[in-house]
Amino acid sequence: MYELKEETRALVDLVRRIVNDHQMRLESRKLRGEKLTSADYQPGREAARRAGLWGLSLPRELGGADLSLVDRLAIIEENRKCLTPIRFGGETLPDLLQLQGEQKTRYLDPFLSDATAICFALTESAGGSDPARNTLTRAARDGDGWIINGSKIWVSDFDDADRVFVFARETRERVASSVSMFAVEKNNPGLVARAFPMLGEYTTHQLTFDNCRVDEVARIGMEGTGFKAAQDALNATRFSNAAATIGIAQRCYDMMVQHAKQRNLFGSLLSDKQAIQSMVVDSWIEIQQNRLVMYSCAEKDDRGEDTRVEASMTKLTCTEMVGRVIDRAIQIHGGAGCTYESPLAHWYDSQRMSRIWVGPSEVLKYRVLARHLMREG
């Protein structure tokens, strides 16, 4: 089993206290059928910021916590044991942290002060798993600005965002080096949004850019640097997704053990049944194996090594694992696990998408990992 260092365990304990003080109450309300808003999450978010848990990866000179990847994943794992986790702020693309002059004043400073929220639009219906070739949205020069035309889909966090960072081609050439990143204000008249309700009560959006004009300052970085920025973000997100699924799986495991120890069936406890014991043991082994792999890969990242393959592997195995653990937990709970008065049913819905977001399992397995292994061989 992987053992966290004492300093990291202290951070985990801090997160656990904030979650217990603020977020578990929200979980109870959600399980009663209440609709929660962003304002409901604000007390927990503010408590986390007062405790120094803001901008977990952000440099200290910008007001962040500047934590290692191991520390960040441990925090995410603990936080996601709750159905209504803390919404940490201050996380963004590394490229945005390099902004200077007017771009810094317009885009970075308001975000760092928590005055504005942002989202990113990368995926297109032509094929989100291959954005280097399937980014068809175009940004064409027009005087002292740009005209953007195209469409993006499955855009998360748009409801709460003030602006969108969209990835678009500057040329017709369908290669990674033609993709740049542009900032578009949410109230731009050339931006039209359509909401898509999703599994797990999520909402994503399709964004249509119809002769959407932005000024010269709106292009972030040099021409053709957008794809690398997106890939860097995907790498970090894959690790974060892995940690989230381990936290959820651990909570499901704890619930199944507790239920098995309390539930009588045919004159004895469920925990005495060999079939139940097998499901519990299988879940425990899978969680521990994936936790060990994830943190070992994170240590490699903290040493400055390239972990693109490790991030893909970890995301793949963890998101596959959590579905099996949730399914076993529901099976042990029976009908009580199938009601939305239990977090198990909510996770059964929402975690189905984890095998698709930021790289479907099949793409990570055969496009990323298999190609890497063939090159290594």
Tab-separated table of C-alpha atoms in Angstrom:
chain	number	residue	atom	x	y	z
A	1	MET	CA	0.000	0.000	0.000
A	2	TYR	CA	1.096	3.557	-0.661
A	3	GLU	CA	1.822	5.629	2.462
A	4	LEU	CA	1.547	9.410	2.260
A	5	LYS	CA	4.165	11.554	3.961
A	6	GLU	CA	3.287	13.229	7.257
A	7	GLU	CA	2.969	16.703	5.679
A	8	THR	CA	0.623	15.345	3.026
A	9	ARG	CA	-1.480	13.542	5.639
A	10	ALA	CA	-1.840	16.862	7.468
A	11	LEU	CA	-3.261	18.429	4.296
A	12	VAL	CA	-5.662	15.507	3.910
A	13	ASP	CA	-6.824	15.957	7.514
A	14	LEU	CA	-7.396	19.655	6.860
A	15	VAL	CA	-9.509	18.890	3.784
A	16	ARG	CA	-11.468	16.245	5.711
A	17	ARG	CA	-12.379	18.786	8.406
A	18	ILE	CA	-13.586	21.349	5.871
A	19	VAL	CA	-15.575	18.695	3.997
A	20	ASN	CA	-17.187	17.483	7.238
A	21	ASP	CA	-17.978	21.044	8.356
A	22	HIS	CA	-19.413	22.292	5.065
A	23	GLN	CA	-19.772	19.808	2.240
A	24	MET	CA	-21.405	16.863	4.005
A	25	ARG	CA	-24.351	19.117	4.838
A	26	LEU	CA	-24.687	19.859	1.154
A	27	GLU	CA	-24.549	16.142	0.422
A	28	SER	CA	-27.466	15.547	2.797
A	29	ARG	CA	-29.460	18.293	1.102
A	30	LYS	CA	-28.707	16.869	-2.335
A	31	LEU	CA	-29.808	13.401	-1.240
A	32	ARG	CA	-33.090	14.934	-0.062
A	33	GLY	CA	-33.630	16.163	-3.606
A	34	GLU	CA	-32.678	19.814	-3.165
A	35	LYS	CA	-31.165	21.661	-6.124
A	36	LEU	CA	-27.850	23.206	-5.098
A	37	THR	CA	-26.448	26.388	-6.636
A	38	SER	CA	-22.947	27.832	-6.864
A	39	ALA	CA	-23.777	30.014	-3.857
A	40	ASP	CA	-24.327	26.894	-1.741
A	41	TYR	CA	-20.740	25.839	-2.420
A	42	GLN	CA	-19.275	29.245	-1.570
A	43	PRO	CA	-18.847	28.771	2.233
A	44	GLY	CA	-16.762	25.641	1.716
A	45	ARG	CA	-14.771	27.333	-1.036
A	46	GLU	CA	-14.058	30.318	1.229
A	47	ALA	CA	-13.120	28.057	4.145
A	48	ALA	CA	-10.656	26.261	1.903
A	49	ARG	CA	-9.145	29.537	0.755
A	50	ARG	CA	-8.753	30.762	4.350
A	51	ALA	CA	-6.935	27.518	5.082
A	52	GLY	CA	-4.517	28.154	2.223
A	53	LEU	CA	-6.143	25.694	-0.155
A	54	TRP	CA	-6.565	27.943	-3.176
A	55	GLY	CA	-4.696	27.674	-6.422
A	56	LEU	CA	-3.331	24.298	-5.386
A	57	SER	CA	-0.752	24.259	-8.205
A	58	LEU	CA	-0.457	28.055	-8.473
A	59	PRO	CA	2.948	29.601	-7.593
A	60	ARG	CA	3.108	31.306	-4.204
A	61	GLU	CA	4.038	34.622	-5.786
A	62	LEU	CA	0.616	34.567	-7.458
A	63	GLY	CA	-1.168	33.717	-4.218
A	64	GLY	CA	-1.377	29.969	-4.690
A	65	ALA	CA	-0.472	26.993	-2.507
A	66	ASP	CA	2.227	25.739	-4.926
A	67	LEU	CA	1.709	22.105	-3.911
A	68	SER	CA	3.345	19.058	-5.430
A	69	LEU	CA	1.273	16.777	-7.626
A	70	VAL	CA	1.265	14.119	-4.885
A	71	ASP	CA	-0.176	16.654	-2.427
A	72	ARG	CA	-2.786	17.844	-4.930
A	73	LEU	CA	-3.934	14.328	-5.757
A	74	ALA	CA	-4.210	13.439	-2.055
A	75	ILE	CA	-6.397	16.514	-1.537
A	76	ILE	CA	-8.574	15.653	-4.524
A	77	GLU	CA	-8.927	12.043	-3.379
A	78	GLU	CA	-10.134	13.072	0.091
A	79	ASN	CA	-12.376	15.829	-1.260
A	80	ARG	CA	-14.138	13.545	-3.736
A	81	LYS	CA	-15.222	11.086	-1.062
A	82	CYS	CA	-18.095	13.542	-0.673
A	83	LEU	CA	-20.873	13.703	-3.266
A	84	THR	CA	-20.729	17.530	-3.096
A	85	PRO	CA	-16.987	18.277	-2.936
A	86	ILE	CA	-15.266	21.600	-2.330
A	87	ARG	CA	-14.965	23.673	-5.475
A	88	PHE	CA	-11.362	24.812	-5.239
A	89	GLY	CA	-10.426	27.947	-7.157
A	90	GLY	CA	-7.286	29.286	-8.772
A	91	GLU	CA	-6.493	26.420	-11.154
A	92	THR	CA	-5.792	27.301	-14.775
A	93	LEU	CA	-3.550	26.555	-17.741
A	94	PRO	CA	0.161	27.227	-17.170
A	95	ASP	CA	0.171	29.313	-20.375
A	96	LEU	CA	-2.211	31.836	-18.816
A	97	LEU	CA	0.173	32.355	-15.909
A	98	GLN	CA	2.749	33.722	-18.351
A	99	LEU	CA	0.539	36.571	-19.575
A	100	GLN	CA	1.964	40.080	-19.432
A	101	GLY	CA	0.770	43.629	-20.028
A	102	GLU	CA	-2.799	44.149	-21.201
A	103	GLN	CA	-3.483	40.408	-21.436
A	104	LYS	CA	-2.461	39.943	-17.800
A	105	THR	CA	-4.657	42.848	-16.705
A	106	ARG	CA	-7.633	41.661	-18.724
A	107	TYR	CA	-7.507	37.897	-18.306
A	108	LEU	CA	-5.180	36.781	-15.510
A	109	ASP	CA	-5.521	39.337	-12.714
A	110	PRO	CA	-9.342	39.114	-12.411
A	111	PHE	CA	-9.097	35.323	-12.363
A	112	LEU	CA	-6.405	35.300	-9.677
A	113	SER	CA	-8.504	37.640	-7.511
A	114	ASP	CA	-11.444	35.236	-7.936
A	115	ALA	CA	-13.459	38.024	-9.570
A	116	THR	CA	-14.019	36.056	-12.777
A	117	ALA	CA	-14.403	32.414	-13.781
A	118	ILE	CA	-13.303	30.798	-17.031
A	119	CYS	CA	-13.880	27.666	-19.086
A	120	PHE	CA	-12.197	26.004	-22.059
A	121	ALA	CA	-13.636	24.881	-25.394
A	122	LEU	CA	-11.571	22.259	-27.217
A	123	THR	CA	-13.744	19.331	-28.323
A	124	GLU	CA	-15.655	19.313	-31.617
A	125	SER	CA	-18.271	16.928	-32.933
A	126	ALA	CA	-15.889	15.837	-35.715
A	127	GLY	CA	-13.923	13.888	-33.111
A	128	GLY	CA	-12.806	15.070	-29.694
A	129	SER	CA	-10.209	12.330	-29.307
A	130	ASP	CA	-8.088	13.718	-32.154
A	131	PRO	CA	-8.133	17.522	-31.779
A	132	ALA	CA	-4.888	17.966	-33.736
A	133	ARG	CA	-6.701	16.974	-36.945
A	134	ASN	CA	-10.341	17.502	-36.035
A	135	THR	CA	-10.286	21.104	-34.867
A	136	LEU	CA	-12.304	22.752	-37.630
A	137	THR	CA	-13.132	26.021	-35.867
A	138	ARG	CA	-11.305	28.801	-37.713
A	139	ALA	CA	-9.893	32.109	-36.553
A	140	ALA	CA	-9.251	34.434	-39.496
A	141	ARG	CA	-7.417	37.739	-39.400
A	142	ASP	CA	-9.690	40.770	-39.769
A	143	GLY	CA	-7.976	44.127	-39.442
A	144	ASP	CA	-6.786	44.557	-35.874
A	145	GLY	CA	-8.605	41.456	-34.643
A	146	TRP	CA	-9.951	38.033	-35.484
A	147	ILE	CA	-13.190	36.503	-36.718
A	148	ILE	CA	-13.948	33.082	-35.239
A	149	ASN	CA	-16.354	30.628	-36.895
A	150	GLY	CA	-17.108	27.092	-35.830
A	151	SER	CA	-18.607	25.010	-33.078
A	152	LYS	CA	-17.464	23.312	-29.869
A	153	ILE	CA	-19.262	20.664	-27.848
A	154	TRP	CA	-19.216	19.177	-24.330
A	155	VAL	CA	-17.967	22.435	-22.802
A	156	SER	CA	-17.936	22.171	-19.002
A	157	ASP	CA	-18.429	24.998	-16.485
A	158	PHE	CA	-19.885	27.416	-19.046
A	159	ASP	CA	-22.790	28.400	-16.790
A	160	ASP	CA	-20.466	29.885	-14.171
A	161	ALA	CA	-17.858	31.274	-16.584
A	162	ASP	CA	-17.358	34.902	-17.585
A	163	ARG	CA	-15.232	34.052	-20.620
A	164	VAL	CA	-14.293	31.096	-22.782
A	165	PHE	CA	-10.846	30.152	-24.013
A	166	VAL	CA	-11.451	28.533	-27.381
A	167	PHE	CA	-9.003	26.583	-29.529
A	168	ALA	CA	-9.190	27.433	-33.248
A	169	ARG	CA	-7.106	27.075	-36.407
A	170	GLU	CA	-5.402	30.042	-37.981
A	171	THR	CA	-4.837	28.138	-41.242
A	172	ARG	CA	-6.708	25.453	-43.163
A	173	GLU	CA	-3.920	22.975	-42.523
A	174	ARG	CA	-5.235	20.239	-40.192
A	175	VAL	CA	-2.160	19.863	-38.016
A	176	ALA	CA	-1.416	20.633	-34.372
A	177	SER	CA	0.839	23.574	-35.246
A	178	SER	CA	-2.062	25.543	-36.735
A	179	VAL	CA	-4.147	25.587	-33.518
A	180	SER	CA	-4.102	28.719	-31.334
A	181	MET	CA	-6.039	29.766	-28.241
A	182	PHE	CA	-8.378	32.772	-28.115
A	183	ALA	CA	-10.309	34.431	-25.292
A	184	VAL	CA	-13.985	35.140	-25.993
A	185	GLU	CA	-16.220	37.024	-23.591
A	186	LYS	CA	-19.391	35.177	-22.681
A	187	ASN	CA	-21.540	38.143	-23.744
A	188	ASN	CA	-19.951	38.362	-27.202
A	189	PRO	CA	-22.862	38.637	-29.695
A	190	GLY	CA	-21.147	36.123	-31.980
A	191	LEU	CA	-21.260	33.392	-29.322
A	192	VAL	CA	-24.389	31.244	-28.983
A	193	ALA	CA	-24.696	28.523	-26.320
A	194	ARG	CA	-26.962	25.493	-26.119
A	195	ALA	CA	-27.170	23.442	-22.916
A	196	PHE	CA	-26.962	19.630	-22.842
A	197	PRO	CA	-28.214	17.892	-19.676
A	198	MET	CA	-25.962	14.908	-18.983
A	199	LEU	CA	-25.757	11.842	-16.776
A	200	GLY	CA	-25.148	12.619	-13.127
A	201	GLU	CA	-27.084	15.894	-13.282
A	202	TYR	CA	-24.214	17.570	-15.120
A	203	THR	CA	-24.833	20.196	-17.768
A	204	THR	CA	-22.449	20.804	-20.641
A	205	HIS	CA	-22.815	23.166	-23.581
A	206	GLN	CA	-22.445	23.359	-27.309
A	207	LEU	CA	-20.943	26.696	-28.316
A	208	THR	CA	-21.422	28.142	-31.790
A	209	PHE	CA	-19.128	30.936	-32.977
A	210	ASP	CA	-20.861	32.835	-35.773
A	211	ASN	CA	-18.624	35.609	-37.109
A	212	CYS	CA	-17.491	36.062	-33.530
A	213	ARG	CA	-15.130	39.047	-33.487
A	214	VAL	CA	-12.358	39.430	-30.906
A	215	ASP	CA	-9.541	41.966	-30.781
A	216	GLU	CA	-5.805	41.435	-31.196
A	217	VAL	CA	-5.226	40.963	-27.453
A	218	ALA	CA	-7.595	37.980	-27.407
A	219	ARG	CA	-5.070	35.588	-28.928
A	220	ILE	CA	-3.187	33.907	-26.099
A	221	GLY	CA	0.442	33.067	-26.843
A	222	MET	CA	2.078	32.707	-30.219
A	223	GLU	CA	0.460	31.277	-33.332
A	224	GLY	CA	0.157	27.502	-33.172
A	225	THR	CA	0.794	27.112	-29.427
A	226	GLY	CA	-2.810	26.285	-28.512
A	227	PHE	CA	-2.585	22.546	-29.037
A	228	LYS	CA	0.371	22.169	-26.662
A	229	ALA	CA	-1.495	24.218	-24.045
A	230	ALA	CA	-4.492	21.917	-24.412
A	231	GLN	CA	-2.323	18.787	-24.148
A	232	ASP	CA	-0.687	20.087	-20.960
A	233	ALA	CA	-4.128	20.672	-19.486
A	234	LEU	CA	-5.301	17.177	-20.467
A	235	ASN	CA	-2.293	15.626	-18.760
A	236	ALA	CA	-3.065	17.372	-15.462
A	237	THR	CA	-6.779	16.649	-15.755
A	238	ARG	CA	-6.182	12.930	-16.304
A	239	PHE	CA	-4.273	12.725	-13.032
A	240	SER	CA	-7.018	14.712	-11.281
A	241	ASN	CA	-9.721	12.425	-12.688
A	242	ALA	CA	-7.806	9.401	-11.409
A	243	ALA	CA	-7.589	10.844	-7.893
A	244	ALA	CA	-11.285	11.717	-7.920
A	245	THR	CA	-12.272	8.182	-8.886
A	246	ILE	CA	-10.076	6.684	-6.162
A	247	GLY	CA	-11.752	8.929	-3.580
A	248	ILE	CA	-15.204	7.911	-4.801
A	249	ALA	CA	-14.235	4.233	-4.866
A	250	GLN	CA	-12.892	4.458	-1.314
A	251	ARG	CA	-16.161	5.972	-0.046
A	252	CYS	CA	-18.130	3.240	-1.847
A	253	TYR	CA	-15.873	0.613	-0.313
A	254	ASP	CA	-16.378	2.074	3.176
A	255	MET	CA	-20.133	2.061	2.631
A	256	MET	CA	-20.236	-1.545	1.437
A	257	VAL	CA	-18.183	-2.765	4.430
A	258	GLN	CA	-20.335	-0.851	6.905
A	259	HIS	CA	-23.548	-2.161	5.347
A	260	ALA	CA	-22.270	-5.745	5.213
A	261	LYS	CA	-21.411	-5.617	8.913
A	262	GLN	CA	-24.907	-4.407	9.854
A	263	ARG	CA	-27.237	-6.238	7.468
A	264	ASN	CA	-28.656	-9.642	8.468
A	265	LEU	CA	-29.696	-12.140	5.814
A	266	PHE	CA	-30.837	-15.750	6.374
A	267	GLY	CA	-29.776	-15.667	9.995
A	268	SER	CA	-26.296	-14.189	9.621
A	269	LEU	CA	-24.559	-10.972	8.643
A	270	LEU	CA	-23.812	-10.186	5.019
A	271	SER	CA	-20.170	-9.861	6.028
A	272	ASP	CA	-20.138	-13.619	6.774
A	273	LYS	CA	-21.155	-14.509	3.201
A	274	GLN	CA	-18.316	-15.643	0.967
A	275	ALA	CA	-19.736	-13.886	-2.093
A	276	ILE	CA	-19.874	-10.581	-0.203
A	277	GLN	CA	-16.371	-11.063	1.164
A	278	SER	CA	-15.118	-11.660	-2.361
A	279	MET	CA	-16.630	-8.393	-3.626
A	280	VAL	CA	-15.168	-6.492	-0.685
A	281	VAL	CA	-11.693	-7.967	-1.133
A	282	ASP	CA	-11.716	-7.408	-4.897
A	283	SER	CA	-12.656	-3.771	-4.350
A	284	TRP	CA	-9.992	-3.236	-1.691
A	285	ILE	CA	-7.274	-4.737	-3.901
A	286	GLU	CA	-8.255	-2.665	-6.931
A	287	ILE	CA	-8.318	0.573	-4.939
A	288	GLN	CA	-4.929	-0.089	-3.357
A	289	GLN	CA	-3.339	-1.114	-6.653
A	290	ASN	CA	-4.572	1.986	-8.443
A	291	ARG	CA	-3.617	4.269	-5.563
A	292	LEU	CA	-0.086	2.864	-5.582
A	293	VAL	CA	0.271	3.352	-9.334
A	294	MET	CA	-1.188	6.859	-9.302
A	295	TYR	CA	1.034	8.211	-6.539
A	296	SER	CA	4.122	6.518	-7.953
A	297	CYS	CA	3.460	8.226	-11.286
A	298	ALA	CA	2.840	11.537	-9.493
A	299	GLU	CA	6.206	11.256	-7.755
A	300	LYS	CA	7.793	10.890	-11.179
A	301	ASP	CA	5.987	14.054	-12.323
A	302	ASP	CA	7.198	15.926	-9.232
A	303	ARG	CA	10.754	14.990	-10.198
A	304	GLY	CA	10.213	16.808	-13.478
A	305	GLU	CA	9.960	13.740	-15.690
A	306	ASP	CA	7.600	13.419	-18.668
A	307	THR	CA	4.439	11.673	-17.454
A	308	ARG	CA	2.113	11.892	-20.428
A	309	VAL	CA	2.014	8.104	-20.757
A	310	GLU	CA	1.646	7.654	-16.991
A	311	ALA	CA	-1.236	10.141	-16.834
A	312	SER	CA	-3.060	8.240	-19.581
A	313	MET	CA	-2.425	4.861	-17.939
A	314	THR	CA	-3.552	6.086	-14.514
A	315	LYS	CA	-6.699	7.731	-15.847
A	316	LEU	CA	-7.555	4.600	-17.831
A	317	THR	CA	-7.191	2.110	-14.979
A	318	CYS	CA	-8.762	4.281	-12.276
A	319	THR	CA	-11.862	5.215	-14.250
A	320	GLU	CA	-12.399	1.580	-15.230
A	321	MET	CA	-11.926	0.511	-11.616
A	322	VAL	CA	-14.403	2.939	-10.062
A	323	GLY	CA	-17.286	1.598	-12.163
A	324	ARG	CA	-16.672	-1.925	-10.884
A	325	VAL	CA	-16.448	-0.796	-7.252
A	326	ILE	CA	-19.632	1.286	-7.464
A	327	ASP	CA	-21.435	-1.652	-9.061
A	328	ARG	CA	-20.350	-4.010	-6.260
A	329	ALA	CA	-21.375	-1.493	-3.596
A	330	ILE	CA	-24.845	-1.190	-5.129
A	331	GLN	CA	-25.142	-4.970	-5.378
A	332	ILE	CA	-24.343	-5.347	-1.677
A	333	HIS	CA	-26.799	-2.588	-0.714
A	334	GLY	CA	-29.550	-4.038	-2.886
A	335	GLY	CA	-32.501	-1.768	-3.501
A	336	ALA	CA	-31.153	0.807	-1.012
A	337	GLY	CA	-28.221	1.386	-3.333
A	338	CYS	CA	-30.461	2.108	-6.312
A	339	THR	CA	-32.298	5.060	-4.805
A	340	TYR	CA	-31.110	8.625	-5.289
A	341	GLU	CA	-31.301	8.979	-1.514
A	342	SER	CA	-27.965	7.143	-1.605
A	343	PRO	CA	-24.786	8.666	-3.086
A	344	LEU	CA	-24.167	5.319	-4.794
A	345	ALA	CA	-26.903	5.913	-7.364
A	346	HIS	CA	-25.576	9.402	-8.111
A	347	TRP	CA	-22.052	8.082	-8.627
A	348	TYR	CA	-23.343	5.209	-10.761
A	349	ASP	CA	-24.711	7.860	-13.135
A	350	SER	CA	-21.896	10.383	-13.070
A	351	GLN	CA	-18.906	8.060	-13.126
A	352	ARG	CA	-20.040	6.372	-16.317
A	353	MET	CA	-18.792	9.509	-18.061
A	354	SER	CA	-15.355	9.307	-16.444
A	355	ARG	CA	-14.403	6.601	-18.944
A	356	ILE	CA	-15.048	9.069	-21.785
A	357	TRP	CA	-13.950	12.519	-20.584
A	358	VAL	CA	-10.388	13.682	-21.413
A	359	GLY	CA	-9.695	10.511	-23.365
A	360	PRO	CA	-11.976	7.491	-23.787
A	361	SER	CA	-10.578	4.226	-22.427
A	362	GLU	CA	-10.136	2.742	-25.899
A	363	VAL	CA	-8.249	5.783	-27.210
A	364	LEU	CA	-5.910	5.841	-24.216
A	365	LYS	CA	-5.321	2.109	-24.475
A	366	TYR	CA	-4.680	1.750	-28.189
A	367	ARG	CA	-3.764	5.235	-29.386
A	368	VAL	CA	-1.519	6.322	-26.498
A	369	LEU	CA	-0.328	3.283	-24.562
A	370	ALA	CA	-0.051	0.763	-27.403
A	371	ARG	CA	1.837	3.221	-29.624
A	372	HIS	CA	4.221	3.979	-26.736
A	373	LEU	CA	4.864	0.285	-26.093
A	374	MET	CA	5.457	-0.431	-29.774
A	375	ARG	CA	8.004	2.385	-29.949
A	376	GLU	CA	9.679	1.156	-26.754
A	377	GLY	CA	9.867	-2.361	-28.198
